[in-house]
Amino acid sequence: MDTSPGVRQRRFGRLNWRISEIGYGMWGIGGGEGGWIDVGEEDRIASLDCAVELGCNFFDTAWIYGRGASERFLGELLRRHSGKKLYVATKIPPRNRIWPSKRSDTFESLFPADYCDEYLHKSLENLNVSRIDLMQFHVWEDGWAKSDSWKRLIEDWKREGLIEGVGLSVNRWEPWNCLDTVRTGLIDSVQVIYNIFDQAPADELFPRCQELDIAVIARVPFDEGTLTGRLTLDSTWPKGDWRNSYFVPENLRCSVARAESLRACLPSGMSMPEAALRFILHHPAVATTIPGMRKIGHVCSNFAVSQMSPLPVELLSKLRAHRWDREPTEWSQ
């Protein structure tokens, strides 16, 4: 781990990149139906530029975030900061546009070769680059581990110089659903939900990734907003915003209650976002975590956490007691 001033860097597994331990999750600024839609252009540009100036060099996007819009925004950022090495991670969506995948799905049905080639080239065009640092499959089933279809795809892409690394974006609350695949020797990173509530990845997945030198990207550090401490029973979102379908009454009630319980155990002066990020960064398996940031103030406060000391053992133990094991349901996506 790099301890120089600014955002600390960590090694990104066997790819051996040095990346900021706090990256930038670009779903929230992608806009469009099915996303987070309350982001203005001025805030978006200012937030991204500020992140780069503070030392962020890892940006995670996907074609589905605004149907290519988020990738185009990242491409614009790359051009504005062409003198710096910024690592680009994106994702190919499943052909049926359904999250998560199901046990009955086959790789060939969700990611046929010609379709994957088409979306790889869409991403290259949106980003205005000739090679993507990390291409990820946006859903995954561990039953696909023995399939030759995806192995041929990534071998072809690497041979043609179109990508450098390959990653899996693991379905929500299913950290076990890639354990055989990571043993194939072909996976460079795993993106998984990991936060104060969602601690299950530390049980089996993290030790296996450490054993195999596979980078871990911890996504959803704030539990879609619950761990910011700003969620209330009266929270509402614009029409078409994804959060309307996620925070259904059942989930909203439980989320707010658990957030309030967590808030009560934090030391005076420690915000919930600070606690959330420090908890994630405490685990050595994590290469980076990718909060979504839509305001420059969010960027500054989040990246400031990188220079803070590790959590005290006693507080870490208290936070671990807030583990919340959940099962995928119709609204969890």
mmCIF file of C-alpha atoms in Angstrom:
data_model
loop_
_atom_site.group_PDB
_atom_site.id
_atom_site.type_symbol
_atom_site.label_atom_id
_atom_site.label_comp_id
_atom_site.label_asym_id
_atom_site.label_seq_id
_atom_site.Cartn_x
_atom_site.Cartn_y
_atom_site.Cartn_z
ATOM 1 C CA MET A 1 0.000 0.000 0.000
ATOM 2 C CA ASP A 2 1.263 3.489 -0.910
ATOM 3 C CA THR A 3 1.294 5.907 2.042
ATOM 4 C CA SER A 4 2.448 9.039 0.196
ATOM 5 C CA PRO A 5 0.399 12.272 0.507
ATOM 6 C CA GLY A 6 -2.901 12.339 -1.379
ATOM 7 C CA VAL A 7 -5.138 9.388 -2.124
ATOM 8 C CA ARG A 8 -3.315 6.222 -1.231
ATOM 9 C CA GLN A 9 -2.749 3.607 -3.891
ATOM 10 C CA ARG A 10 -2.970 -0.164 -3.733
ATOM 11 C CA ARG A 11 -1.773 -2.907 -6.035
ATOM 12 C CA PHE A 12 -4.492 -4.184 -8.390
ATOM 13 C CA GLY A 13 -3.850 -7.894 -8.103
ATOM 14 C CA ARG A 14 -1.902 -9.782 -10.740
ATOM 15 C CA LEU A 15 -2.267 -6.963 -13.266
ATOM 16 C CA ASN A 16 0.147 -5.119 -10.967
ATOM 17 C CA TRP A 17 -1.407 -1.709 -11.541
ATOM 18 C CA ARG A 18 -1.106 0.963 -8.868
ATOM 19 C CA ILE A 19 -4.593 2.364 -8.439
ATOM 20 C CA SER A 20 -6.263 4.734 -6.003
ATOM 21 C CA GLU A 21 -7.811 2.853 -3.109
ATOM 22 C CA ILE A 22 -10.868 5.029 -3.604
ATOM 23 C CA GLY A 23 -12.028 4.940 -7.201
ATOM 24 C CA TYR A 24 -15.020 6.489 -8.917
ATOM 25 C CA GLY A 25 -18.249 4.579 -9.531
ATOM 26 C CA MET A 26 -19.941 6.158 -12.539
ATOM 27 C CA TRP A 27 -23.422 4.683 -12.425
ATOM 28 C CA GLY A 28 -24.834 7.633 -10.515
ATOM 29 C CA ILE A 29 -23.748 10.208 -13.093
ATOM 30 C CA GLY A 30 -24.829 8.218 -16.144
ATOM 31 C CA GLY A 31 -28.416 9.451 -15.992
ATOM 32 C CA GLY A 32 -31.223 8.020 -18.068
ATOM 33 C CA GLU A 33 -34.105 5.688 -17.353
ATOM 34 C CA GLY A 34 -33.235 3.011 -14.832
ATOM 35 C CA GLY A 35 -30.385 4.979 -13.269
ATOM 36 C CA TRP A 36 -29.853 7.930 -10.932
ATOM 37 C CA ILE A 37 -31.210 10.891 -12.824
ATOM 38 C CA ASP A 38 -30.746 13.976 -10.607
ATOM 39 C CA VAL A 39 -27.247 14.986 -11.781
ATOM 40 C CA GLY A 40 -26.465 18.161 -13.701
ATOM 41 C CA GLU A 41 -23.691 18.546 -16.264
ATOM 42 C CA GLU A 42 -21.827 21.179 -14.254
ATOM 43 C CA ASP A 43 -21.778 19.022 -11.116
ATOM 44 C CA ARG A 44 -20.730 15.967 -13.113
ATOM 45 C CA ILE A 45 -17.766 17.629 -14.786
ATOM 46 C CA ALA A 46 -16.617 19.378 -11.623
ATOM 47 C CA SER A 47 -16.837 16.178 -9.566
ATOM 48 C CA LEU A 48 -14.891 14.077 -12.054
ATOM 49 C CA ASP A 49 -12.182 16.704 -12.541
ATOM 50 C CA CYS A 50 -11.848 17.187 -8.793
ATOM 51 C CA ALA A 51 -11.414 13.436 -8.295
ATOM 52 C CA VAL A 52 -8.535 13.348 -10.788
ATOM 53 C CA GLU A 53 -6.851 16.326 -9.139
ATOM 54 C CA LEU A 54 -7.126 14.587 -5.756
ATOM 55 C CA GLY A 55 -5.387 11.493 -7.124
ATOM 56 C CA CYS A 56 -8.174 9.201 -8.303
ATOM 57 C CA ASN A 57 -6.990 7.099 -11.227
ATOM 58 C CA PHE A 58 -9.583 4.296 -11.370
ATOM 59 C CA PHE A 59 -12.988 4.846 -12.962
ATOM 60 C CA ASP A 60 -15.664 2.163 -13.202
ATOM 61 C CA THR A 61 -18.470 2.519 -15.719
ATOM 62 C CA ALA A 62 -20.691 0.320 -17.903
ATOM 63 C CA TRP A 63 -22.537 0.604 -21.185
ATOM 64 C CA ILE A 64 -25.870 0.264 -19.385
ATOM 65 C CA TYR A 65 -25.213 3.411 -17.310
ATOM 66 C CA GLY A 66 -27.158 5.841 -19.446
ATOM 67 C CA ARG A 67 -26.929 3.526 -22.474
ATOM 68 C CA GLY A 68 -23.383 4.613 -23.242
ATOM 69 C CA ALA A 69 -23.621 8.101 -21.706
ATOM 70 C CA SER A 70 -21.446 7.289 -18.678
ATOM 71 C CA GLU A 71 -18.782 5.826 -20.958
ATOM 72 C CA ARG A 72 -18.851 8.970 -23.095
ATOM 73 C CA PHE A 73 -18.488 11.148 -19.997
ATOM 74 C CA LEU A 74 -15.452 9.092 -19.012
ATOM 75 C CA GLY A 75 -14.034 9.441 -22.517
ATOM 76 C CA GLU A 76 -14.346 13.214 -22.194
ATOM 77 C CA LEU A 77 -12.553 13.051 -18.835
ATOM 78 C CA LEU A 78 -9.714 11.050 -20.392
ATOM 79 C CA ARG A 79 -9.272 13.748 -23.036
ATOM 80 C CA ARG A 80 -9.311 16.559 -20.462
ATOM 81 C CA HIS A 81 -6.579 14.793 -18.481
ATOM 82 C CA SER A 82 -4.651 13.180 -21.304
ATOM 83 C CA GLY A 83 -1.340 13.641 -19.500
ATOM 84 C CA LYS A 84 -2.334 11.303 -16.661
ATOM 85 C CA LYS A 85 -2.802 7.561 -16.619
ATOM 86 C CA LEU A 86 -6.406 6.898 -15.692
ATOM 87 C CA TYR A 87 -7.528 3.264 -15.564
ATOM 88 C CA VAL A 88 -10.804 2.477 -17.304
ATOM 89 C CA ALA A 89 -13.109 -0.349 -16.233
ATOM 90 C CA THR A 90 -16.385 -0.967 -18.037
ATOM 91 C CA LYS A 91 -18.902 -3.770 -18.467
ATOM 92 C CA ILE A 92 -20.831 -5.637 -21.130
ATOM 93 C CA PRO A 93 -24.551 -5.889 -20.249
ATOM 94 C CA PRO A 94 -26.428 -9.191 -20.504
ATOM 95 C CA ARG A 95 -28.338 -9.379 -23.758
ATOM 96 C CA ASN A 96 -31.700 -9.748 -21.991
ATOM 97 C CA ARG A 97 -31.018 -6.652 -19.827
ATOM 98 C CA ILE A 98 -32.076 -8.506 -16.679
ATOM 99 C CA TRP A 99 -30.193 -8.246 -13.367
ATOM 100 C CA PRO A 100 -29.329 -10.561 -11.757
ATOM 101 C CA SER A 101 -28.795 -13.568 -13.965
ATOM 102 C CA LYS A 102 -30.541 -16.832 -13.110
ATOM 103 C CA ARG A 103 -29.122 -20.300 -12.494
ATOM 104 C CA SER A 104 -30.889 -21.480 -15.647
ATOM 105 C CA ASP A 105 -29.185 -18.883 -17.868
ATOM 106 C CA THR A 106 -26.310 -19.959 -20.090
ATOM 107 C CA PHE A 107 -23.353 -17.803 -20.948
ATOM 108 C CA GLU A 108 -24.092 -18.249 -24.629
ATOM 109 C CA SER A 109 -27.654 -16.960 -24.229
ATOM 110 C CA LEU A 110 -26.686 -13.805 -22.314
ATOM 111 C CA PHE A 111 -23.316 -13.121 -23.926
ATOM 112 C CA PRO A 112 -23.201 -14.572 -27.460
ATOM 113 C CA ALA A 113 -19.870 -13.932 -29.167
ATOM 114 C CA ASP A 114 -21.091 -11.528 -31.863
ATOM 115 C CA TYR A 115 -23.083 -9.560 -29.293
ATOM 116 C CA CYS A 116 -20.051 -9.273 -26.982
ATOM 117 C CA ASP A 117 -17.864 -8.110 -29.860
ATOM 118 C CA GLU A 118 -20.486 -5.506 -30.741
ATOM 119 C CA TYR A 119 -20.606 -4.111 -27.208
ATOM 120 C CA LEU A 120 -16.861 -4.173 -26.761
ATOM 121 C CA HIS A 121 -16.574 -1.964 -29.823
ATOM 122 C CA LYS A 122 -19.436 0.262 -28.635
ATOM 123 C CA SER A 123 -17.469 0.829 -25.431
ATOM 124 C CA LEU A 124 -14.237 1.501 -27.303
ATOM 125 C CA GLU A 125 -16.047 4.087 -29.403
ATOM 126 C CA ASN A 126 -17.816 5.727 -26.455
ATOM 127 C CA LEU A 127 -14.577 5.958 -24.500
ATOM 128 C CA ASN A 128 -12.592 6.996 -27.589
ATOM 129 C CA VAL A 129 -9.783 4.572 -26.744
ATOM 130 C CA SER A 130 -8.103 1.769 -28.650
ATOM 131 C CA ARG A 131 -7.890 -0.561 -25.648
ATOM 132 C CA ILE A 132 -9.895 -0.996 -22.460
ATOM 133 C CA ASP A 133 -7.941 -1.618 -19.283
ATOM 134 C CA LEU A 134 -10.569 -3.827 -17.635
ATOM 135 C CA MET A 135 -13.586 -5.370 -19.337
ATOM 136 C CA GLN A 136 -16.113 -6.967 -16.997
ATOM 137 C CA PHE A 137 -19.158 -9.164 -17.530
ATOM 138 C CA HIS A 138 -22.048 -7.360 -15.841
ATOM 139 C CA VAL A 139 -23.685 -10.525 -14.456
ATOM 140 C CA TRP A 140 -22.155 -13.883 -13.708
ATOM 141 C CA GLU A 141 -23.054 -17.477 -12.902
ATOM 142 C CA ASP A 142 -20.391 -19.752 -11.465
ATOM 143 C CA GLY A 143 -21.905 -22.603 -13.462
ATOM 144 C CA TRP A 144 -20.276 -20.990 -16.497
ATOM 145 C CA ALA A 145 -16.775 -21.660 -15.178
ATOM 146 C CA LYS A 146 -16.253 -24.672 -17.464
ATOM 147 C CA SER A 147 -17.705 -23.040 -20.580
ATOM 148 C CA ASP A 148 -15.198 -22.471 -23.357
ATOM 149 C CA SER A 149 -17.237 -19.660 -24.924
ATOM 150 C CA TRP A 150 -16.111 -16.853 -22.623
ATOM 151 C CA LYS A 151 -12.566 -18.171 -22.531
ATOM 152 C CA ARG A 152 -12.270 -17.967 -26.317
ATOM 153 C CA LEU A 153 -13.734 -14.471 -26.277
ATOM 154 C CA ILE A 154 -11.228 -12.994 -23.866
ATOM 155 C CA GLU A 155 -8.326 -14.810 -25.496
ATOM 156 C CA ASP A 156 -9.300 -13.255 -28.829
ATOM 157 C CA TRP A 157 -9.711 -9.772 -27.323
ATOM 158 C CA LYS A 158 -6.344 -9.942 -25.586
ATOM 159 C CA ARG A 159 -4.610 -11.256 -28.690
ATOM 160 C CA GLU A 160 -6.070 -8.369 -30.701
ATOM 161 C CA GLY A 161 -4.939 -5.869 -28.058
ATOM 162 C CA LEU A 162 -8.492 -4.670 -27.344
ATOM 163 C CA ILE A 163 -8.414 -5.287 -23.577
ATOM 164 C CA GLU A 164 -5.789 -5.832 -20.910
ATOM 165 C CA GLY A 165 -7.706 -7.372 -18.029
ATOM 166 C CA VAL A 166 -10.944 -9.314 -17.459
ATOM 167 C CA GLY A 167 -13.265 -9.020 -14.497
ATOM 168 C CA LEU A 168 -16.536 -10.333 -13.121
ATOM 169 C CA SER A 169 -19.269 -8.150 -11.660
ATOM 170 C CA VAL A 170 -20.858 -10.522 -9.174
ATOM 171 C CA ASN A 171 -24.623 -10.534 -8.678
ATOM 172 C CA ARG A 172 -25.961 -8.670 -5.658
ATOM 173 C CA TRP A 173 -25.714 -10.691 -2.433
ATOM 174 C CA GLU A 174 -24.159 -13.702 -4.197
ATOM 175 C CA PRO A 175 -20.425 -13.502 -3.426
ATOM 176 C CA TRP A 176 -20.214 -17.289 -3.655
ATOM 177 C CA ASN A 177 -21.338 -17.227 -7.300
ATOM 178 C CA CYS A 178 -17.849 -16.976 -8.798
ATOM 179 C CA LEU A 179 -15.687 -19.135 -6.544
ATOM 180 C CA ASP A 180 -14.964 -21.783 -9.188
ATOM 181 C CA THR A 181 -14.544 -19.255 -11.985
ATOM 182 C CA VAL A 182 -11.749 -17.380 -10.236
ATOM 183 C CA ARG A 183 -9.769 -20.634 -10.147
ATOM 184 C CA THR A 184 -9.646 -20.813 -13.968
ATOM 185 C CA GLY A 185 -6.617 -18.533 -14.018
ATOM 186 C CA LEU A 186 -8.322 -16.188 -16.488
ATOM 187 C CA ILE A 187 -9.923 -13.669 -14.123
ATOM 188 C CA ASP A 188 -8.048 -10.539 -13.039
ATOM 189 C CA SER A 189 -10.648 -8.891 -10.808
ATOM 190 C CA VAL A 190 -13.926 -9.443 -9.022
ATOM 191 C CA GLN A 191 -16.365 -6.618 -8.378
ATOM 192 C CA VAL A 192 -18.614 -7.385 -5.435
ATOM 193 C CA ILE A 193 -20.914 -5.581 -3.010
ATOM 194 C CA TYR A 194 -19.026 -5.158 0.264
ATOM 195 C CA ASN A 195 -19.868 -2.709 3.034
ATOM 196 C CA ILE A 196 -20.705 -2.570 6.741
ATOM 197 C CA PHE A 197 -23.973 -4.403 6.123
ATOM 198 C CA ASP A 198 -22.819 -6.749 3.333
ATOM 199 C CA GLN A 199 -19.839 -8.534 4.876
ATOM 200 C CA ALA A 200 -20.314 -12.007 3.352
ATOM 201 C CA PRO A 201 -17.568 -11.577 0.695
ATOM 202 C CA ALA A 202 -14.991 -11.677 3.487
ATOM 203 C CA ASP A 203 -16.026 -15.241 4.382
ATOM 204 C CA GLU A 204 -14.829 -17.134 1.291
ATOM 205 C CA LEU A 205 -14.363 -14.832 -1.673
ATOM 206 C CA PHE A 206 -11.742 -12.495 -0.242
ATOM 207 C CA PRO A 207 -9.413 -15.262 0.991
ATOM 208 C CA ARG A 208 -9.638 -16.960 -2.392
ATOM 209 C CA CYS A 209 -8.869 -13.729 -4.241
ATOM 210 C CA GLN A 210 -5.885 -13.138 -1.972
ATOM 211 C CA GLU A 211 -4.675 -16.668 -2.618
ATOM 212 C CA LEU A 212 -4.957 -16.219 -6.391
ATOM 213 C CA ASP A 213 -3.789 -12.576 -6.522
ATOM 214 C CA ILE A 214 -7.114 -11.390 -7.946
ATOM 215 C CA ALA A 215 -8.053 -7.768 -7.339
ATOM 216 C CA VAL A 216 -11.244 -6.976 -5.433
ATOM 217 C CA ILE A 217 -13.353 -3.959 -6.388
ATOM 218 C CA ALA A 218 -15.733 -3.216 -3.503
ATOM 219 C CA ARG A 219 -18.884 -1.652 -4.906
ATOM 220 C CA VAL A 220 -21.947 -0.127 -3.230
ATOM 221 C CA PRO A 221 -19.929 1.122 -0.235
ATOM 222 C CA PHE A 222 -22.890 3.159 1.025
ATOM 223 C CA ASP A 223 -25.562 0.479 0.441
ATOM 224 C CA GLU A 224 -27.220 2.552 -2.308
ATOM 225 C CA GLY A 225 -27.371 5.514 0.089
ATOM 226 C CA THR A 226 -28.397 3.900 3.371
ATOM 227 C CA LEU A 227 -24.901 4.238 4.838
ATOM 228 C CA THR A 228 -24.676 7.939 4.076
ATOM 229 C CA GLY A 229 -27.097 8.473 6.950
ATOM 230 C CA ARG A 230 -29.316 10.728 4.851
ATOM 231 C CA LEU A 231 -32.059 8.208 4.121
ATOM 232 C CA THR A 232 -35.388 8.705 5.909
ATOM 233 C CA LEU A 233 -38.798 7.094 5.782
ATOM 234 C CA ASP A 234 -39.925 10.113 3.763
ATOM 235 C CA SER A 235 -37.154 9.915 1.143
ATOM 236 C CA THR A 236 -38.367 10.252 -2.450
ATOM 237 C CA TRP A 237 -36.647 10.331 -5.831
ATOM 238 C CA PRO A 238 -37.462 11.694 -9.290
ATOM 239 C CA LYS A 239 -39.707 9.680 -11.574
ATOM 240 C CA GLY A 240 -37.690 7.016 -13.400
ATOM 241 C CA ASP A 241 -34.894 7.002 -10.807
ATOM 242 C CA TRP A 242 -33.724 3.464 -10.018
ATOM 243 C CA ARG A 243 -33.922 4.056 -6.278
ATOM 244 C CA ASN A 244 -37.705 4.104 -6.463
ATOM 245 C CA SER A 245 -37.682 0.425 -7.375
ATOM 246 C CA TYR A 246 -34.966 -0.516 -4.869
ATOM 247 C CA PHE A 247 -36.205 1.298 -1.783
ATOM 248 C CA VAL A 248 -39.658 -0.234 -1.759
ATOM 249 C CA PRO A 249 -41.444 0.257 1.592
ATOM 250 C CA GLU A 250 -40.217 -3.097 2.913
ATOM 251 C CA ASN A 251 -36.576 -2.251 2.168
ATOM 252 C CA LEU A 252 -36.804 1.421 3.116
ATOM 253 C CA ARG A 253 -38.132 0.663 6.600
ATOM 254 C CA CYS A 254 -35.457 -1.918 7.365
ATOM 255 C CA SER A 255 -32.674 0.191 5.859
ATOM 256 C CA VAL A 256 -33.531 3.305 7.843
ATOM 257 C CA ALA A 257 -33.826 1.341 11.087
ATOM 258 C CA ARG A 258 -30.480 -0.341 10.614
ATOM 259 C CA ALA A 259 -28.798 2.916 9.644
ATOM 260 C CA GLU A 260 -30.054 4.594 12.810
ATOM 261 C CA SER A 261 -28.814 1.682 14.907
ATOM 262 C CA LEU A 262 -25.400 1.988 13.289
ATOM 263 C CA ARG A 263 -25.269 5.757 13.762
ATOM 264 C CA ALA A 264 -25.708 5.311 17.497
ATOM 265 C CA CYS A 265 -22.478 3.331 17.834
ATOM 266 C CA LEU A 266 -20.206 5.780 16.005
ATOM 267 C CA PRO A 267 -17.817 8.032 17.943
ATOM 268 C CA SER A 268 -18.607 11.716 18.170
ATOM 269 C CA GLY A 269 -17.436 13.522 15.040
ATOM 270 C CA MET A 270 -17.357 10.460 12.772
ATOM 271 C CA SER A 271 -19.804 10.585 9.892
ATOM 272 C CA MET A 272 -21.471 7.501 8.509
ATOM 273 C CA PRO A 273 -19.798 7.816 5.071
ATOM 274 C CA GLU A 274 -16.411 8.034 6.783
ATOM 275 C CA ALA A 275 -17.117 4.937 8.846
ATOM 276 C CA ALA A 276 -18.387 3.096 5.779
ATOM 277 C CA LEU A 277 -15.275 3.781 3.699
ATOM 278 C CA ARG A 278 -12.817 3.139 6.528
ATOM 279 C CA PHE A 279 -14.499 -0.196 7.232
ATOM 280 C CA ILE A 280 -14.063 -1.301 3.609
ATOM 281 C CA LEU A 281 -10.470 -0.072 3.325
ATOM 282 C CA HIS A 282 -9.539 -1.914 6.500
ATOM 283 C CA HIS A 283 -9.667 -5.224 4.617
ATOM 284 C CA PRO A 284 -6.373 -5.955 2.809
ATOM 285 C CA ALA A 285 -8.091 -7.921 0.035
ATOM 286 C CA VAL A 286 -9.756 -4.753 -1.256
ATOM 287 C CA ALA A 287 -7.847 -3.065 -4.082
ATOM 288 C CA THR A 288 -10.305 -0.193 -4.429
ATOM 289 C CA THR A 289 -13.813 0.852 -3.507
ATOM 290 C CA ILE A 290 -15.952 2.818 -5.944
ATOM 291 C CA PRO A 291 -18.450 5.202 -4.368
ATOM 292 C CA GLY A 292 -20.723 7.109 -6.682
ATOM 293 C CA MET A 293 -20.178 10.855 -6.335
ATOM 294 C CA ARG A 294 -22.475 13.444 -7.861
ATOM 295 C CA LYS A 295 -21.307 16.571 -6.018
ATOM 296 C CA ILE A 296 -17.841 18.028 -5.559
ATOM 297 C CA GLY A 297 -18.377 18.013 -1.788
ATOM 298 C CA HIS A 298 -18.904 14.240 -1.879
ATOM 299 C CA VAL A 299 -15.643 13.842 -3.788
ATOM 300 C CA CYS A 300 -13.614 15.892 -1.323
ATOM 301 C CA SER A 301 -15.009 14.240 1.804
ATOM 302 C CA ASN A 302 -14.708 10.714 0.418
ATOM 303 C CA PHE A 303 -11.137 11.064 -0.766
ATOM 304 C CA ALA A 304 -10.108 12.647 2.524
ATOM 305 C CA VAL A 305 -10.847 9.282 4.155
ATOM 306 C CA SER A 306 -7.886 7.768 2.328
ATOM 307 C CA GLN A 307 -5.471 9.648 4.579
ATOM 308 C CA MET A 308 -7.122 8.553 7.806
ATOM 309 C CA SER A 309 -5.682 5.916 10.101
ATOM 310 C CA PRO A 310 -7.074 2.373 10.299
ATOM 311 C CA LEU A 311 -10.175 1.901 12.415
ATOM 312 C CA PRO A 312 -9.569 1.101 16.101
ATOM 313 C CA VAL A 313 -10.064 -2.603 16.821
ATOM 314 C CA GLU A 314 -12.908 -1.966 19.245
ATOM 315 C CA LEU A 315 -14.857 0.138 16.727
ATOM 316 C CA LEU A 316 -14.195 -2.362 13.952
ATOM 317 C CA SER A 317 -15.717 -5.067 16.128
ATOM 318 C CA LYS A 318 -18.801 -2.920 16.734
ATOM 319 C CA LEU A 319 -19.226 -2.300 13.019
ATOM 320 C CA ARG A 320 -18.928 -6.000 12.227
ATOM 321 C CA ALA A 321 -21.875 -6.604 14.541
ATOM 322 C CA HIS A 322 -24.057 -4.711 12.042
ATOM 323 C CA ARG A 323 -23.684 -7.414 9.414
ATOM 324 C CA TRP A 324 -26.935 -7.884 7.484
ATOM 325 C CA ASP A 325 -27.147 -11.051 5.409
ATOM 326 C CA ARG A 326 -29.805 -10.707 2.718
ATOM 327 C CA GLU A 327 -31.230 -12.909 0.000
ATOM 328 C CA PRO A 328 -31.877 -11.615 -3.540
ATOM 329 C CA THR A 329 -35.507 -10.708 -4.107
ATOM 330 C CA GLU A 330 -37.620 -9.199 -6.876
ATOM 331 C CA TRP A 331 -36.656 -5.617 -5.959
ATOM 332 C CA SER A 332 -32.971 -6.140 -5.227
ATOM 333 C CA GLN A 333 -31.809 -6.437 -8.881
#
